[in-house]
Amino acid sequence: MRYIIIGAGAVGGTIGGRLAENGHDVVLVARGAHLEALRRDGLRLISPHGAATVAVTAAGGPEELDLREDDVLVLAVKTQDTAAILQEWAPRPVAGGGAAADALPLVCAQNAVENERIALRLFRRVYGMCVWLPALHLEPGTVVSHGAPLSGMLTLGRYPRGADETAERIAADLRGSMFAAPVDQNVMRWKYAKLLGNLGNAHQAICGPVPGSQPLMERLLAEGRAVLDAAGIAYTPPEEERRTRGDQVNETAVDGADRPGGSSWQSLAKGSGSIEADYLNGEIVLLGRLHGVPTPANETVRRVAGEFAREHRPPGSMTISALLKLVEEEAAAPPLM
């Protein structure tokens, strides 16, 4: 199997780098200065285990590759980019016949719960992956993995549910490449639980990892659980996640490479112009509107995070008290008719 990692950032770079280190055929798909650095120097992968330069094949897009029947597409971009990118990959021909959408498995190694639905509109075989993988990508050609002793836990399953031989083969390759990789018949239960944890991404990006954020996080989680319960959506309880992960993966310091924030913080730090909040906090807002559950905290955080991204405001440039004030104003506002 050849793994084509579409989006070789923090998550995709770590997954692809570890697979390549352990003898698997890997292509990292990237763009801009990151792509140039990968082509010129390879992937520099820094972790608590040390630093290594991994020789990988790098590509800018599907037009640069001859797709094969044994390819596995691993999508590791932000949700706001999923639809456009899959439109590029879905019609590409595969050696042996057919288009990628019909012939190849697609793994959504992403936060949020919308990616799999978007993918299933185009691809016949879609797999969800719940990613617990602390990593950082701010410098071209370099990814810092903060997980130890394993680099991450990647729970995998067929979408919308089930498991098959392909899932088991992918999981086996990941287990041999410094990952915990459980296969679960209902992977979306894990992804909805991860969604709840990711509700803090945006406020961390807006305010930074500062003291005093716990009351806001509790409000975000309370709204999230309320809407999932109202919608009848199952999610893995925290104790099951902790029991499954155990001590296999812990966020660990790496000398000279602090991880100042998660994926949303990194989006603002890089000035990407977009942020994933519409599909994290915004998922809770959507479900709240569908099921009549107020979600003022998630709506405020979603809106402000979007403003930060569009205006290229730096991460951590609003105080937590100012953000909480906006939440209170949203909660007190009369409902729109």
Short mmCIF file of C-alpha atoms in Angstrom, two decimals:
data_model
loop_
_atom_site.label_atom_id
_atom_site.label_comp_id
_atom_site.label_asym_id
_atom_site.label_seq_id
_atom_site.Cartn_x
_atom_site.Cartn_y
_atom_site.Cartn_z
CA MET A 1 0.00 0.00 0.00
CA ARG A 2 1.18 3.50 -0.84
CA TYR A 3 -0.02 6.28 1.45
CA ILE A 4 -0.76 9.64 -0.18
CA ILE A 5 -1.02 12.20 2.60
CA ILE A 6 -3.10 15.11 1.32
CA GLY A 7 -2.09 17.97 3.60
CA ALA A 8 1.35 17.39 5.12
CA GLY A 9 0.98 19.79 8.04
CA ALA A 10 1.24 18.91 11.74
CA VAL A 11 -1.02 15.85 11.60
CA GLY A 12 -0.38 14.73 8.02
CA GLY A 13 3.35 15.31 8.30
CA THR A 14 3.61 13.27 11.49
CA ILE A 15 1.55 10.39 10.09
CA GLY A 16 3.41 10.37 6.77
CA GLY A 17 6.79 10.85 8.37
CA ARG A 18 6.37 7.97 10.79
CA LEU A 19 5.04 5.66 8.07
CA ALA A 20 7.99 6.53 5.81
CA GLU A 21 10.49 6.03 8.64
CA ASN A 22 9.15 2.52 9.09
CA GLY A 23 9.52 1.47 5.48
CA HIS A 24 6.18 2.37 3.92
CA ASP A 25 5.78 4.04 0.54
CA VAL A 26 4.59 7.60 1.26
CA VAL A 27 3.79 10.71 -0.78
CA LEU A 28 3.37 14.01 1.06
CA VAL A 29 1.13 16.52 -0.70
CA ALA A 30 1.84 20.13 0.23
CA ARG A 31 2.11 23.57 -1.32
CA GLY A 32 4.20 26.73 -1.31
CA ALA A 33 7.37 26.99 0.73
CA HIS A 34 6.55 23.78 2.61
CA LEU A 35 6.44 21.81 -0.64
CA GLU A 36 9.71 23.35 -1.81
CA ALA A 37 11.43 22.44 1.45
CA LEU A 38 10.12 18.86 1.35
CA ARG A 39 11.38 18.43 -2.21
CA ARG A 40 14.74 19.97 -1.47
CA ASP A 41 15.56 18.58 1.98
CA GLY A 42 12.98 15.95 2.92
CA LEU A 43 10.80 16.13 6.02
CA ARG A 44 12.48 17.17 9.26
CA LEU A 45 10.58 15.38 12.02
CA ILE A 46 11.35 16.50 15.56
CA SER A 47 9.97 14.61 18.56
CA PRO A 48 10.78 13.69 22.16
CA HIS A 49 12.74 10.78 20.64
CA GLY A 50 15.06 13.14 18.75
CA ALA A 51 15.24 14.79 15.33
CA ALA A 52 15.48 13.04 11.98
CA THR A 53 15.25 13.97 8.32
CA VAL A 54 12.95 11.60 6.47
CA ALA A 55 13.32 11.10 2.72
CA VAL A 56 9.86 11.32 1.16
CA THR A 57 8.27 11.91 -2.21
CA ALA A 58 6.54 15.29 -2.28
CA ALA A 59 3.86 16.48 -4.70
CA GLY A 60 1.84 19.62 -5.20
CA GLY A 61 -1.38 17.88 -6.24
CA PRO A 62 -2.99 14.95 -8.04
CA GLU A 63 -1.85 16.09 -11.44
CA GLU A 64 1.75 15.24 -10.46
CA LEU A 65 1.00 11.60 -9.58
CA ASP A 66 0.12 8.42 -11.41
CA LEU A 67 -2.41 6.86 -9.07
CA ARG A 68 -2.19 3.12 -8.39
CA GLU A 69 -4.67 0.49 -7.28
CA ASP A 70 -2.83 0.04 -3.98
CA ASP A 71 -2.98 3.75 -3.03
CA VAL A 72 -4.64 4.94 0.17
CA LEU A 73 -5.62 8.61 0.23
CA VAL A 74 -5.27 10.16 3.69
CA LEU A 75 -6.94 13.56 3.92
CA ALA A 76 -5.37 15.76 6.60
CA VAL A 77 -6.45 19.28 5.66
CA LYS A 78 -8.75 21.59 7.61
CA THR A 79 -12.46 21.01 7.07
CA GLN A 80 -12.99 24.32 5.29
CA ASP A 81 -10.68 23.06 2.52
CA THR A 82 -12.09 19.55 2.17
CA ALA A 83 -14.72 20.01 -0.55
CA ALA A 84 -12.48 21.88 -2.98
CA ILE A 85 -9.55 19.49 -2.54
CA LEU A 86 -11.65 16.34 -2.99
CA GLN A 87 -13.07 17.75 -6.22
CA GLU A 88 -9.48 17.73 -7.54
CA TRP A 89 -8.74 14.15 -6.47
CA ALA A 90 -12.03 12.35 -7.11
CA PRO A 91 -11.91 12.23 -10.96
CA ARG A 92 -8.22 11.34 -11.31
CA PRO A 93 -7.68 8.07 -13.23
CA VAL A 94 -6.22 5.07 -11.46
CA ALA A 95 -3.96 2.54 -13.19
CA GLY A 96 -6.05 -0.57 -13.76
CA GLY A 97 -9.21 1.41 -14.48
CA GLY A 98 -11.68 3.75 -12.88
CA ALA A 99 -11.44 7.07 -11.10
CA ALA A 100 -9.99 7.64 -7.65
CA ALA A 101 -13.48 8.20 -6.23
CA ASP A 102 -14.52 4.68 -7.22
CA ALA A 103 -11.26 2.77 -6.87
CA LEU A 104 -9.40 4.12 -3.82
CA PRO A 105 -10.10 4.27 -0.09
CA LEU A 106 -10.17 7.73 1.47
CA VAL A 107 -9.30 8.22 5.15
CA CYS A 108 -10.43 11.45 6.83
CA ALA A 109 -7.66 12.10 9.38
CA GLN A 110 -9.30 15.33 10.49
CA ASN A 111 -11.11 17.06 13.30
CA ALA A 112 -14.83 17.84 13.00
CA VAL A 113 -17.57 15.49 11.79
CA GLU A 114 -18.48 17.00 8.43
CA ASN A 115 -15.54 15.74 6.37
CA GLU A 116 -16.84 12.20 6.03
CA ARG A 117 -20.22 13.41 4.76
CA ILE A 118 -18.52 15.66 2.21
CA ALA A 119 -16.26 12.80 1.12
CA LEU A 120 -19.07 10.26 0.79
CA ARG A 121 -20.75 12.45 -1.84
CA LEU A 122 -17.78 11.66 -4.10
CA PHE A 123 -15.91 8.60 -2.80
CA ARG A 124 -17.40 5.11 -2.45
CA ARG A 125 -15.09 3.98 0.37
CA VAL A 126 -14.69 6.51 3.16
CA TYR A 127 -13.03 5.89 6.52
CA GLY A 128 -13.18 8.10 9.58
CA MET A 129 -10.13 8.59 11.74
CA CYS A 130 -10.29 10.14 15.19
CA VAL A 131 -6.96 11.89 15.59
CA TRP A 132 -5.34 12.42 18.99
CA LEU A 133 -1.92 13.63 17.94
CA PRO A 134 -0.25 16.67 19.54
CA ALA A 135 1.96 18.25 16.90
CA LEU A 136 3.14 21.58 15.51
CA HIS A 137 3.84 22.86 12.01
CA LEU A 138 4.94 26.47 11.62
CA GLU A 139 8.23 26.18 9.69
CA PRO A 140 8.46 24.93 6.07
CA GLY A 141 9.78 21.40 5.84
CA THR A 142 9.52 20.79 9.59
CA VAL A 143 6.94 19.08 11.80
CA VAL A 144 7.26 18.74 15.56
CA SER A 145 5.53 15.72 17.13
CA HIS A 146 4.89 16.09 20.87
CA GLY A 147 3.43 12.63 21.51
CA ALA A 148 5.33 10.04 23.56
CA PRO A 149 6.02 7.21 23.93
CA LEU A 150 3.83 6.82 20.82
CA SER A 151 3.25 9.74 18.45
CA GLY A 152 -0.54 9.58 18.55
CA MET A 153 -3.72 7.54 18.83
CA LEU A 154 -5.58 7.15 15.53
CA THR A 155 -8.93 5.37 15.92
CA LEU A 156 -10.13 4.10 12.55
CA GLY A 157 -13.34 2.72 11.08
CA ARG A 158 -15.49 2.64 7.97
CA TYR A 159 -17.96 5.51 7.49
CA PRO A 160 -20.80 5.67 8.38
CA ARG A 161 -20.03 2.57 10.41
CA GLY A 162 -18.32 -0.80 10.23
CA ALA A 163 -14.82 -2.11 9.66
CA ASP A 164 -13.18 -4.16 6.92
CA GLU A 165 -9.89 -5.63 5.78
CA THR A 166 -8.65 -2.28 4.48
CA ALA A 167 -9.19 -0.64 7.89
CA GLU A 168 -7.36 -3.50 9.58
CA ARG A 169 -4.40 -3.27 7.16
CA ILE A 170 -4.08 0.49 7.60
CA ALA A 171 -4.30 0.13 11.38
CA ALA A 172 -1.60 -2.57 11.34
CA ASP A 173 0.73 -0.30 9.36
CA LEU A 174 0.10 2.55 11.81
CA ARG A 175 0.74 0.33 14.82
CA GLY A 176 4.10 -0.57 13.32
CA SER A 177 4.90 3.14 12.89
CA MET A 178 4.65 4.50 16.45
CA PHE A 179 0.88 4.93 16.68
CA ALA A 180 -1.89 3.39 18.70
CA ALA A 181 -4.52 2.50 16.09
CA PRO A 182 -7.71 0.89 17.39
CA VAL A 183 -10.31 -0.16 14.82
CA ASP A 184 -13.89 0.59 15.88
CA GLN A 185 -17.19 -0.32 14.21
CA ASN A 186 -18.57 3.10 15.19
CA VAL A 187 -15.70 5.49 14.68
CA MET A 188 -18.01 8.51 14.58
CA ARG A 189 -18.77 8.01 18.26
CA TRP A 190 -15.08 8.78 18.82
CA LYS A 191 -15.14 11.72 16.45
CA TYR A 192 -18.12 13.33 18.19
CA ALA A 193 -16.29 13.00 21.51
CA LYS A 194 -13.24 14.63 19.92
CA LEU A 195 -15.52 17.38 18.62
CA LEU A 196 -16.43 18.23 22.21
CA GLY A 197 -12.75 18.45 23.14
CA ASN A 198 -12.06 20.64 20.12
CA LEU A 199 -14.64 23.23 21.21
CA GLY A 200 -11.82 24.92 23.13
CA ASN A 201 -9.59 25.30 20.06
CA ALA A 202 -11.04 28.61 18.97
CA HIS A 203 -11.01 30.36 22.34
CA GLN A 204 -7.42 29.21 22.83
CA ALA A 205 -6.58 30.78 19.47
CA ILE A 206 -8.40 34.01 20.33
CA CYS A 207 -7.08 34.43 23.87
CA GLY A 208 -4.10 32.11 24.05
CA PRO A 209 -3.62 29.33 26.62
CA VAL A 210 -4.25 31.64 29.59
CA PRO A 211 -5.56 31.13 33.14
CA GLY A 212 -9.24 31.84 33.68
CA SER A 213 -10.57 30.07 30.60
CA GLN A 214 -12.16 27.14 32.45
CA PRO A 215 -15.60 28.78 32.97
CA LEU A 216 -15.86 29.45 29.24
CA MET A 217 -14.74 25.91 28.39
CA GLU A 218 -17.37 24.52 30.74
CA ARG A 219 -20.07 26.54 28.96
CA LEU A 220 -18.89 25.39 25.55
CA LEU A 221 -18.93 21.75 26.67
CA ALA A 222 -22.32 22.03 28.37
CA GLU A 223 -23.86 23.40 25.18
CA GLY A 224 -22.09 20.73 23.12
CA ARG A 225 -23.33 17.85 25.25
CA ALA A 226 -26.84 19.32 25.34
CA VAL A 227 -27.15 19.49 21.56
CA LEU A 228 -25.65 16.03 20.98
CA ASP A 229 -28.07 14.58 23.53
CA ALA A 230 -30.98 16.44 21.94
CA ALA A 231 -29.98 15.11 18.52
CA GLY A 232 -29.57 11.56 19.84
CA ILE A 233 -25.92 11.43 18.78
CA ALA A 234 -23.69 9.04 20.71
CA TYR A 235 -20.21 10.07 21.80
CA THR A 236 -17.46 8.23 23.64
CA PRO A 237 -17.30 9.15 27.35
CA PRO A 238 -13.99 10.64 28.54
CA GLU A 239 -13.21 7.66 30.76
CA GLU A 240 -13.36 5.29 27.76
CA GLU A 241 -10.99 7.51 25.80
CA ARG A 242 -8.56 7.70 28.73
CA ARG A 243 -8.77 3.94 29.28
CA THR A 244 -8.13 3.17 25.61
CA ARG A 245 -5.24 5.60 25.24
CA GLY A 246 -3.78 4.84 28.67
CA ASP A 247 -0.15 5.88 28.88
CA GLN A 248 0.53 5.17 25.21
CA VAL A 249 0.39 8.82 24.14
CA ASN A 250 1.16 11.84 26.31
CA GLU A 251 1.85 15.40 25.21
CA THR A 252 5.55 15.78 25.94
CA ALA A 253 7.91 18.73 25.80
CA VAL A 254 10.43 18.90 22.98
CA ASP A 255 13.60 20.91 23.61
CA GLY A 256 13.62 24.11 21.59
CA ALA A 257 10.19 23.52 20.07
CA ASP A 258 7.42 24.62 22.41
CA ARG A 259 3.85 23.94 21.29
CA PRO A 260 2.15 27.26 22.13
CA GLY A 261 -1.27 26.24 20.84
CA GLY A 262 -3.35 23.73 18.93
CA SER A 263 -4.42 23.61 15.31
CA SER A 264 -6.63 26.74 15.40
CA TRP A 265 -3.91 28.74 17.16
CA GLN A 266 -1.51 27.61 14.44
CA SER A 267 -3.93 28.74 11.71
CA LEU A 268 -3.92 32.27 13.14
CA ALA A 269 -0.16 32.22 13.75
CA LYS A 270 0.45 31.32 10.10
CA GLY A 271 -2.01 33.98 8.89
CA SER A 272 -3.83 31.43 6.75
CA GLY A 273 -6.96 33.61 6.50
CA SER A 274 -9.32 30.83 7.60
CA ILE A 275 -10.01 28.81 10.73
CA GLU A 276 -11.89 25.61 11.47
CA ALA A 277 -14.29 27.10 14.03
CA ASP A 278 -17.28 27.00 11.64
CA TYR A 279 -17.03 23.19 11.69
CA LEU A 280 -16.17 22.77 15.38
CA ASN A 281 -18.13 25.33 17.42
CA GLY A 282 -20.26 25.87 14.31
CA GLU A 283 -21.35 22.22 14.35
CA ILE A 284 -22.77 22.77 17.84
CA VAL A 285 -24.49 25.96 16.68
CA LEU A 286 -26.01 24.10 13.71
CA LEU A 287 -27.31 21.25 15.85
CA GLY A 288 -28.61 23.74 18.41
CA ARG A 289 -30.62 25.54 15.73
CA LEU A 290 -31.95 22.25 14.39
CA HIS A 291 -33.04 21.00 17.81
CA GLY A 292 -34.00 24.21 19.61
CA VAL A 293 -31.06 24.34 22.04
CA PRO A 294 -29.46 27.75 22.72
CA THR A 295 -25.70 27.86 22.08
CA PRO A 296 -24.54 31.45 22.81
CA ALA A 297 -21.02 30.52 23.93
CA ASN A 298 -20.26 28.45 20.83
CA GLU A 299 -21.88 31.01 18.54
CA THR A 300 -19.76 33.83 20.01
CA VAL A 301 -16.51 31.89 19.83
CA ARG A 302 -17.29 30.76 16.26
CA ARG A 303 -18.01 34.32 15.13
CA VAL A 304 -15.00 35.94 16.81
CA ALA A 305 -12.61 33.26 15.58
CA GLY A 306 -13.80 33.88 12.02
CA GLU A 307 -13.22 37.60 12.42
CA PHE A 308 -9.70 36.97 13.74
CA ALA A 309 -8.86 34.78 10.76
CA ARG A 310 -10.29 37.12 8.10
CA GLU A 311 -8.63 40.18 9.64
CA HIS A 312 -5.31 38.35 10.16
CA ARG A 313 -5.31 39.21 13.84
CA PRO A 314 -2.60 37.45 15.86
CA PRO A 315 -3.49 34.62 18.22
CA GLY A 316 -3.94 35.54 21.86
CA SER A 317 -4.81 39.19 21.18
CA MET A 318 -8.15 39.27 23.06
CA THR A 319 -8.46 38.86 26.81
CA ILE A 320 -10.57 36.04 28.19
CA SER A 321 -12.67 38.58 30.11
CA ALA A 322 -13.47 40.44 26.89
CA LEU A 323 -14.51 37.21 25.19
CA LEU A 324 -16.66 36.18 28.15
CA LYS A 325 -18.35 39.58 28.02
CA LEU A 326 -19.29 38.97 24.38
CA VAL A 327 -20.69 35.56 25.35
CA GLU A 328 -22.87 37.17 28.02
CA GLU A 329 -24.12 39.74 25.51
CA GLU A 330 -24.99 36.95 23.06
CA ALA A 331 -26.80 35.02 25.79
CA ALA A 332 -28.85 38.08 26.77
CA ALA A 333 -29.81 39.05 23.23
CA PRO A 334 -33.42 38.32 22.20
CA PRO A 335 -33.72 35.35 19.81
CA LEU A 336 -33.93 36.18 16.12
CA MET A 337 -37.33 35.45 14.60
#
